[in-house]
Structures are given as structure tokens and as C-alpha cells.
Amino acid sequence: MTPMTDSFASLWASRLRQNQGIRSLMEDLGQVTGHPDEILLGGGNPAHIPEAEEIFATCFQTLANDPNLTALLGDYQAPIGNDRFRSLAAEYLSPHLGAKLTKDNIAFFNGSQNAYSYLLNIHSGKMADGSFKKILFPIVPEYIGYADQTIEADTFLANAPDVIPTGNHRFRYGFNKENFDLSNIGCVVMSRPTNPTGNIFPIEDIQWIEERTQKKSIPLLIDLAYGNPFPNLIATEEPIHYAEGRTLSLSFSKIGLPGVRLGIIISNPDTIETLSSYAAVGNLAVGNLGVYMMEILFRKNILPDLAKNVLRPFYEKKLELAISIFESEFKKSGVEYEIHDPLGGFFLWIRFPNLSISNHKLYHLCKDKRLFIVSGHYFFPGLNSDFSHTKECIRLTYCRKEEELARGAHILAKIVASHQAKSK
Ligand SMILES: Cc1ncc(COP(=O)(O)O)c(C=O)c1O
């Protein structure tokens, strides 16, 4: 393919063509060869959990046998979903999100990633009044997939978090209130649980932020891809409710349906209306499969039990296993390490102090051994100050089989040990 020359690429295209984290991560997922030595601890695929897969397969078969299949395959939805599905979602989600929702609060997208690429551009860049607004992350590291979604450059802003030691080889990032500044901010964004760290933003800190955002009518976007009401991987932390001033996003991906591509946005009617215009232009319509599957899952009220009895116990057990496997390999090889308290989601965020190589180089050395991880440097969009963690941390998924985790831990520990100066 002939490379695009500068005169044929917009500034946005030129930025996109620089190697972004999300592209590298998703391409790693797509370039898997199936080689038996491959160890896939990189991407955000959920685990294959047989009990969940059986439920989804039954749901799929019901649709395949339905005389309405012709509509599913042969008709477009409205841009953000037909009213029937939006009303159903509003009614179903109302008690789960502690609010009286109507269809005017609901928009469906082809994955929540797809929704964010619109939301972030609605709330940032050059505004109708001529001002320039940025997107503030109250805490970084934050989800790799937000970076590069805005058409305009230089739209992200973040402060380094507080680093709070929480125990032997453990720490947690805390929200640094001191440098919180809403000047020229168009929206505040957080994922809860946070991808990549597994942190769960405390409700009191959210209230503190909202006391300030609400005075300035700045929307707070809370990404619940791993949160409540499904898959609800929030351990004992409090769930998030919908309230005026908030835009919430839910995803079907982390319950086990990433291939279906369904994201649900809950927001005020004005934002939903704008999203509908965006969706018509960019997508024409949301895909049918996700909303049809949602109809079955919501009408039969399947997801609360699935989350409680299948997903949460599965991920909690996997987490315990993964921690014991990684810690035992790190100890065997004399690796210095710190793990972020894994409160929710399904990733481990690990810091290796005193590394003589960057985390990006570590990623490449692991990849040479067919071990896929994600370098942590991608997860700090908008951070302009020095923070050693940007170069010292990696993200791992623990959704894989025990023997794969064990091989991965062994390789990672060996590589890190050979590039780490001992502090003692
Ligand atoms: C925090 C977070 N938000 C959003 C997404 C996007 O998910 P999807 O587009 O599959 O709904 C992901 C995917 O990994 C994620 O981790």
C-alpha cells in the first residue's frame, strides 16, 4: 500500500497513524497465531466461562429460531436504537441505577468504545462559544482506549495520583485533590473499576468532585464497563447510581459478549439527542444483535444472577490464583515488585522499581518470548509531570488458564530479574 503523504492526511489522521497503545493492544489480540507457546496476558478479552457461554448460546439460538430473524438481519435500527428497545432498557435499568429513567435517557452504541469516541468529542476541543475545553482525568493511570479518541490534539489533562502503600508489596493510587482544577475543562472522566489498575474510585471522592463540577455544569462521565450493575466486579464497594450531571456507560463486553459490540449510554436527554445525531452520521445505526440479545437477557432478568453466582466468583478465584502464581515466581527470581490493590475488574497492575529498561522495552522482550503483556506507559494521557510509574508499570489480564498464567509468570519474572538493579 502506498503510504499516505502529509499533504493527503489531516492532522488528526497523522496523529492516529502514530503508534497508539489501543491499536497495538488490539492488533496483538488479532495477530495471535494459535502457537502453543503463546501466552496472552495482554488484551481485555473477558474469560471464557462455560456457564455464561451456555446462557449466551441459548439466547443466540432463541433468536436464530425466531421468525423475527429476518428483521434482525435485514432491517436497520434507529441510530441509537429503536424506541422499543430504549424504553425496555430504561425500565429495566431504573431500579439498578437508582433513577427513574425513560427512553430519552438511553442510547445504544456498537460497544462503549464507540460511544466514547463521540462523547469525548462532544465535550472537548473548540466549543461553540469559541473557548477550548479539555477532558480531565481525576486519576491516572486511566483506560488506554480514551487516548487518541479526540479529533483535536492536546485535549487531555491529568494529575499524578497519590501513591499510598497498603501492605507488603501492595499500593493504591489515591485522588490528589490539591491540584484539581476545573478551568477550561469540558468533562471529567473516570472508569470505575479503573482499567488498568483495578482501583475503585471512592464514592466520597466522587461526591467531592461533583460538588465542584455541578457548580460549573461540567458533566462527569463514569465508565462502568467492569462495574455495576453488570458484570458488577466491584467487590464490596458501593455501586454507582444515575443522577443529573452524570453520563454513565455500560458494556456487554465484560459479561462475556465482546463480539456482540453493545454499549449503553445513560445520560440527560440533551446529550442523548446529540449522540443520536453523531451516531446517524458515523454509524447510521447501532447493530441489531446486541439489542435483541439484551431484550432476552433483560426480560428474563438473567444478568444479576449471572454476575452474582458466576462472574464474580469466577474472577475472584482467578485473582487469588493469579496473585499466588505471580508472587511465587517473583520471589523465586528475587524480583522487586508492587501490585496495585486489585479491588475490581480483571487486571493486575504491577510496578517493577529499579528497572534498567523501560516498560515498553520490557513488553518487547516478553513478546519475543511469545508472552503478551501491556506496557503501562500508554495509560497516562494528559499527564505532563514526571511520574516514575509511567515507565515502571505493566498491565496483565488474569482471565487465562492456570498453566498459561504460570508460564507467563515464569518468563516475566526471569526477564524482569535480569534487568533490575537490586536496591538492597
Ligand atoms: C474501561 C473500559 N471502557 C470501555 C471499554 C470498551 O469496551 P466495549 O467497546 O467493548 O464496550 C473497555 C474495553 O476494554 C474498557 O476497559
Tab-separated table of C-alpha atoms in Angstrom, residues 113-410:
chain	number	residue	atom	x	y	z
A	113	GLN	CA	-15.690	2.443	22.940
A	114	ASN	CA	-17.772	3.636	20.003
A	115	ALA	CA	-19.871	5.797	22.336
A	116	TYR	CA	-16.798	7.342	23.951
A	117	SER	CA	-15.355	8.438	20.640
A	118	TYR	CA	-18.467	10.632	20.304
A	119	LEU	CA	-18.835	11.660	23.938
A	120	LEU	CA	-15.245	12.863	24.237
A	121	ASN	CA	-15.580	14.954	21.084
A	122	ILE	CA	-18.891	16.458	22.234
A	123	HIS	CA	-17.314	17.689	25.449
A	124	SER	CA	-13.838	18.794	24.323
A	125	GLY	CA	-11.992	20.842	21.713
A	126	LYS	CA	-13.176	24.107	20.262
A	127	MET	CA	-16.590	24.875	21.753
A	128	ALA	CA	-19.497	26.750	20.182
A	129	ASP	CA	-18.593	29.851	22.259
A	130	GLY	CA	-15.025	29.856	20.882
A	131	SER	CA	-13.360	28.548	24.057
A	132	PHE	CA	-11.176	25.412	24.077
A	133	LYS	CA	-12.141	22.728	26.575
A	134	LYS	CA	-10.173	19.748	27.809
A	135	ILE	CA	-11.011	16.353	29.281
A	136	LEU	CA	-9.848	15.901	32.856
A	137	PHE	CA	-8.901	12.522	34.329
A	138	PRO	CA	-9.017	12.978	38.106
A	139	ILE	CA	-6.722	9.976	38.416
A	140	VAL	CA	-4.239	8.360	36.067
A	141	PRO	CA	-3.384	5.629	35.055
A	142	GLU	CA	-6.663	5.515	33.155
A	143	TYR	CA	-8.105	3.450	30.303
A	144	ILE	CA	-5.786	3.298	27.266
A	145	GLY	CA	-8.758	3.468	24.884
A	146	TYR	CA	-9.672	7.114	25.624
A	147	ALA	CA	-6.341	8.446	24.375
A	148	ASP	CA	-6.423	9.451	20.704
A	149	GLN	CA	-10.221	9.445	20.503
A	150	THR	CA	-10.474	13.207	20.138
A	151	ILE	CA	-10.200	14.768	16.709
A	152	GLU	CA	-8.383	17.773	18.153
A	153	ALA	CA	-4.934	17.400	19.693
A	154	ASP	CA	-3.912	18.219	23.245
A	155	THR	CA	-7.322	17.629	24.783
A	156	PHE	CA	-6.405	15.526	27.829
A	157	LEU	CA	-5.349	16.719	31.239
A	158	ALA	CA	-4.373	14.673	34.282
A	159	ASN	CA	-2.533	14.988	37.559
A	160	ALA	CA	-0.230	12.417	39.095
A	161	PRO	CA	-2.079	10.464	41.793
A	162	ASP	CA	-1.067	9.986	45.411
A	163	VAL	CA	0.713	6.662	45.865
A	164	ILE	CA	-0.491	5.043	49.063
A	165	PRO	CA	1.368	1.979	50.422
A	166	THR	CA	-1.274	-0.514	51.591
A	167	GLY	CA	0.802	-3.505	52.707
A	168	ASN	CA	3.669	-5.777	51.809
A	169	HIS	CA	4.200	-5.437	48.015
A	170	ARG	CA	0.908	-3.544	47.722
A	171	PHE	CA	-0.119	0.040	46.999
A	172	ARG	CA	-3.085	2.037	45.834
A	173	TYR	CA	-3.462	5.239	43.827
A	174	GLY	CA	-5.392	7.962	45.606
A	175	PHE	CA	-7.133	11.006	44.172
A	176	ASN	CA	-4.917	14.086	44.539
A	177	LYS	CA	-7.330	16.900	45.418
A	178	GLU	CA	-4.621	19.536	45.734
A	179	ASN	CA	-4.077	20.066	42.016
A	180	PHE	CA	-7.705	19.590	40.964
A	181	ASP	CA	-8.574	22.466	38.688
A	182	LEU	CA	-11.670	22.790	36.518
A	183	SER	CA	-10.530	25.798	34.480
A	184	ASN	CA	-11.188	25.145	30.788
A	185	ILE	CA	-12.491	21.645	31.465
A	186	GLY	CA	-15.309	20.277	29.269
A	187	CYS	CA	-15.852	16.995	31.122
A	188	VAL	CA	-14.367	14.815	33.850
A	189	VAL	CA	-13.895	11.122	33.046
A	190	MET	CA	-13.204	8.006	35.083
A	191	SER	CA	-13.579	4.269	34.659
A	192	ARG	CA	-14.894	2.525	37.795
A	193	PRO	CA	-13.426	-0.041	38.401
A	194	THR	CA	-10.424	1.554	36.742
A	195	ASN	CA	-8.819	-0.167	33.823
A	196	PRO	CA	-5.804	-0.778	34.167
A	197	THR	CA	-5.322	-0.753	37.954
A	198	GLY	CA	-8.424	-2.400	39.402
A	199	ASN	CA	-8.857	0.690	41.578
A	200	ILE	CA	-12.392	1.713	42.550
A	201	PHE	CA	-12.881	5.447	42.883
A	202	PRO	CA	-14.304	6.068	46.390
A	203	ILE	CA	-17.860	7.464	46.469
A	204	GLU	CA	-16.761	10.292	48.816
A	205	ASP	CA	-14.183	11.440	46.252
A	206	ILE	CA	-16.823	11.352	43.518
A	207	GLN	CA	-19.094	13.481	45.711
A	208	TRP	CA	-16.222	15.917	46.312
A	209	ILE	CA	-15.671	16.214	42.553
A	210	GLU	CA	-19.382	16.650	41.839
A	211	GLU	CA	-19.723	19.449	44.364
A	212	ARG	CA	-17.365	21.320	42.042
A	213	THR	CA	-18.416	20.077	38.575
A	214	GLN	CA	-22.098	20.737	39.233
A	215	LYS	CA	-21.469	24.387	40.050
A	216	LYS	CA	-19.958	24.779	36.588
A	217	SER	CA	-22.354	22.365	34.779
A	218	ILE	CA	-19.413	20.154	33.792
A	219	PRO	CA	-20.543	16.593	33.062
A	220	LEU	CA	-18.979	13.674	34.917
A	221	LEU	CA	-18.581	10.597	32.706
A	222	ILE	CA	-18.349	7.319	34.621
A	223	ASP	CA	-17.406	4.262	32.602
A	224	LEU	CA	-18.938	1.165	34.204
A	225	ALA	CA	-17.582	-1.415	31.750
A	226	TYR	CA	-16.497	-3.595	34.716
A	227	GLY	CA	-18.839	-2.035	37.242
A	228	ASN	CA	-22.440	-2.192	38.380
A	229	PRO	CA	-24.973	-3.438	37.508
A	230	PHE	CA	-23.131	-5.936	35.265
A	231	PRO	CA	-20.591	-7.576	35.403
A	232	ASN	CA	-20.523	-5.864	38.815
A	233	LEU	CA	-16.881	-6.701	39.564
A	234	ILE	CA	-16.731	-4.148	42.394
A	235	ALA	CA	-16.130	-6.432	45.387
A	236	THR	CA	-17.633	-4.707	48.435
A	237	GLU	CA	-17.505	-1.138	47.091
A	238	GLU	CA	-20.662	0.932	46.658
A	239	PRO	CA	-22.418	0.895	43.268
A	240	ILE	CA	-22.846	3.985	41.102
A	241	HIS	CA	-26.290	5.475	40.511
A	242	TYR	CA	-27.501	7.712	37.732
A	243	ALA	CA	-28.059	11.366	38.614
A	244	GLU	CA	-28.378	14.596	36.670
A	245	GLY	CA	-24.919	15.780	35.616
A	246	ARG	CA	-23.637	12.237	35.150
A	247	THR	CA	-23.221	10.253	31.968
A	248	LEU	CA	-22.849	6.532	32.625
A	249	SER	CA	-21.721	3.850	30.197
A	250	LEU	CA	-22.397	0.131	30.394
A	251	SER	CA	-20.952	-2.571	28.183
A	252	PHE	CA	-21.958	-6.114	27.261
A	253	SER	CA	-18.308	-6.950	26.592
A	254	LYS	CA	-17.054	-7.759	30.059
A	255	ILE	CA	-20.028	-10.016	30.868
A	256	GLY	CA	-18.629	-12.202	28.077
A	257	LEU	CA	-20.012	-10.727	24.853
A	258	PRO	CA	-17.245	-8.542	23.361
A	259	GLY	CA	-18.001	-9.879	19.880
A	260	VAL	CA	-21.577	-8.591	20.029
A	261	ARG	CA	-20.430	-4.951	20.410
A	262	LEU	CA	-23.154	-3.420	22.570
A	263	GLY	CA	-22.605	-0.359	24.732
A	264	ILE	CA	-25.352	1.517	26.582
A	265	ILE	CA	-25.153	5.206	27.460
A	266	ILE	CA	-27.324	6.707	30.192
A	267	SER	CA	-27.428	10.488	30.199
A	268	ASN	CA	-29.675	13.543	30.056
A	269	PRO	CA	-31.999	13.862	27.036
A	270	ASP	CA	-29.967	16.691	25.521
A	271	THR	CA	-26.723	14.681	25.443
A	272	ILE	CA	-28.611	11.631	24.159
A	273	GLU	CA	-30.104	13.745	21.374
A	274	THR	CA	-26.624	14.963	20.346
A	275	LEU	CA	-25.321	11.405	20.451
A	276	SER	CA	-28.150	10.386	18.134
A	277	SER	CA	-27.007	12.932	15.528
A	278	TYR	CA	-23.433	11.739	15.872
A	279	ALA	CA	-24.482	8.089	15.596
A	280	ALA	CA	-26.513	8.725	12.452
A	281	VAL	CA	-23.521	10.392	10.810
A	282	GLY	CA	-20.853	7.951	11.968
A	283	ASN	CA	-22.695	4.623	12.216
A	284	LEU	CA	-26.107	5.032	10.568
A	285	ALA	CA	-27.381	2.681	13.221
A	286	VAL	CA	-26.453	0.531	16.179
A	287	GLY	CA	-26.177	-3.171	15.257
A	288	ASN	CA	-29.202	-5.382	15.889
A	289	LEU	CA	-27.693	-8.444	17.517
A	290	GLY	CA	-26.742	-6.747	20.786
A	291	VAL	CA	-30.106	-5.106	21.395
A	292	TYR	CA	-32.024	-8.268	20.507
A	293	MET	CA	-29.861	-10.289	22.923
A	294	MET	CA	-30.324	-7.554	25.518
A	295	GLU	CA	-34.093	-7.879	25.182
A	296	ILE	CA	-33.937	-11.554	26.172
A	297	LEU	CA	-31.379	-11.026	28.949
A	298	PHE	CA	-33.334	-8.107	30.465
A	299	ARG	CA	-36.815	-9.653	30.123
A	300	LYS	CA	-35.645	-12.856	31.820
A	301	ASN	CA	-33.628	-10.831	34.354
A	302	ILE	CA	-30.623	-13.081	33.766
A	303	LEU	CA	-27.723	-10.695	34.423
A	304	PRO	CA	-27.962	-10.094	38.216
A	305	ASP	CA	-27.767	-13.830	38.956
A	306	LEU	CA	-25.099	-14.348	36.330
A	307	ALA	CA	-22.966	-11.589	37.855
A	308	LYS	CA	-23.506	-12.770	41.441
A	309	ASN	CA	-23.289	-16.538	41.028
A	310	VAL	CA	-20.984	-16.999	38.052
A	311	LEU	CA	-18.906	-13.976	37.026
A	312	ARG	CA	-17.870	-12.612	40.411
A	313	PRO	CA	-16.945	-15.956	42.000
A	314	PHE	CA	-15.032	-16.890	38.833
A	315	TYR	CA	-12.995	-13.676	38.732
A	316	GLU	CA	-12.405	-13.604	42.494
A	317	LYS	CA	-10.997	-17.147	42.396
A	318	LYS	CA	-8.883	-16.366	39.324
A	319	LEU	CA	-7.494	-13.275	41.018
A	320	GLU	CA	-6.407	-15.228	44.076
A	321	LEU	CA	-4.773	-17.864	41.888
A	322	ALA	CA	-3.023	-15.312	39.656
A	323	ILE	CA	-1.631	-13.381	42.626
A	324	SER	CA	-0.231	-16.511	44.216
A	325	ILE	CA	1.340	-17.668	40.914
A	326	PHE	CA	2.948	-14.301	40.132
A	327	GLU	CA	4.155	-13.618	43.662
A	328	SER	CA	5.713	-17.052	43.963
A	329	GLU	CA	7.628	-16.618	40.642
A	330	PHE	CA	8.718	-13.071	41.595
A	331	LYS	CA	10.023	-14.327	44.933
A	332	LYS	CA	11.841	-17.279	43.331
A	333	SER	CA	13.654	-14.935	40.928
A	334	GLY	CA	14.262	-12.196	43.514
A	335	VAL	CA	12.126	-9.664	41.627
A	336	GLU	CA	11.228	-6.411	43.384
A	337	TYR	CA	7.585	-5.634	42.716
A	338	GLU	CA	4.465	-3.863	43.934
A	339	ILE	CA	0.915	-4.749	42.897
A	340	HIS	CA	-1.917	-2.216	42.899
A	341	ASP	CA	-4.703	-3.435	45.218
A	342	PRO	CA	-6.880	-5.350	42.759
A	343	LEU	CA	-10.275	-4.188	44.003
A	344	GLY	CA	-12.292	-4.756	40.831
A	345	GLY	CA	-12.168	-5.622	37.130
A	346	PHE	CA	-9.820	-8.321	35.899
A	347	PHE	CA	-6.348	-6.835	35.539
A	348	LEU	CA	-3.191	-6.757	37.615
A	349	TRP	CA	-1.186	-3.514	37.551
A	350	ILE	CA	2.362	-4.291	38.603
A	351	ARG	CA	5.210	-1.890	39.293
A	352	PHE	CA	8.832	-3.005	38.978
A	353	PRO	CA	11.077	-0.426	40.679
A	354	ASN	CA	14.731	-0.078	39.657
A	355	LEU	CA	14.235	-1.415	36.143
A	356	SER	CA	17.176	-0.647	33.879
A	357	ILE	CA	14.847	-0.808	30.847
A	358	SER	CA	11.548	0.925	30.152
A	359	ASN	CA	8.242	-0.909	30.438
A	360	HIS	CA	7.885	-0.564	26.662
A	361	LYS	CA	11.202	-2.406	26.171
A	362	LEU	CA	10.030	-4.997	28.701
A	363	TYR	CA	6.885	-5.514	26.591
A	364	HIS	CA	9.059	-6.194	23.516
A	365	LEU	CA	11.343	-8.604	25.382
A	366	CYS	CA	8.285	-10.505	26.614
A	367	LYS	CA	6.746	-10.518	23.129
A	368	ASP	CA	9.984	-12.056	21.760
A	369	LYS	CA	9.217	-14.983	24.083
A	370	ARG	CA	5.576	-15.042	22.868
A	371	LEU	CA	4.349	-13.552	26.156
A	372	PHE	CA	1.907	-10.678	25.561
A	373	ILE	CA	1.519	-8.010	28.242
A	374	VAL	CA	0.646	-4.295	28.008
A	375	SER	CA	3.226	-1.620	28.724
A	376	GLY	CA	1.948	0.816	31.340
A	377	HIS	CA	3.282	3.956	29.630
A	378	TYR	CA	0.154	4.212	27.470
A	379	PHE	CA	-2.163	4.729	30.440
A	380	PHE	CA	-1.233	8.299	31.364
A	381	PRO	CA	-2.945	10.524	28.766
A	382	GLY	CA	-2.708	14.205	29.649
A	383	LEU	CA	-0.103	13.796	32.391
A	384	ASN	CA	2.571	16.435	31.914
A	385	SER	CA	4.610	15.928	35.073
A	386	ASP	CA	7.325	13.389	35.827
A	387	PHE	CA	5.966	10.283	37.487
A	388	SER	CA	8.219	7.235	37.676
A	389	HIS	CA	5.292	4.792	37.423
A	390	THR	CA	4.790	5.743	33.766
A	391	LYS	CA	7.972	3.814	32.954
A	392	GLU	CA	7.858	1.096	35.598
A	393	CYS	CA	4.414	-0.486	35.376
A	394	ILE	CA	2.718	-3.105	33.261
A	395	ARG	CA	-0.834	-4.415	32.980
A	396	LEU	CA	-1.746	-8.099	32.861
A	397	THR	CA	-5.072	-9.802	32.466
A	398	TYR	CA	-5.673	-12.783	34.720
A	399	CYS	CA	-8.528	-14.167	32.611
A	400	ARG	CA	-6.383	-17.002	31.258
A	401	LYS	CA	-5.930	-20.660	32.214
A	402	GLU	CA	-3.773	-21.574	35.204
A	403	GLU	CA	-0.968	-23.182	33.193
A	404	GLU	CA	-0.806	-20.166	30.857
A	405	LEU	CA	-0.591	-17.793	33.844
A	406	ALA	CA	2.162	-19.972	35.326
A	407	ARG	CA	4.253	-19.977	32.133
A	408	GLY	CA	3.711	-16.223	31.759
A	409	ALA	CA	4.719	-15.511	35.354
A	410	HIS	CA	7.884	-17.595	34.967
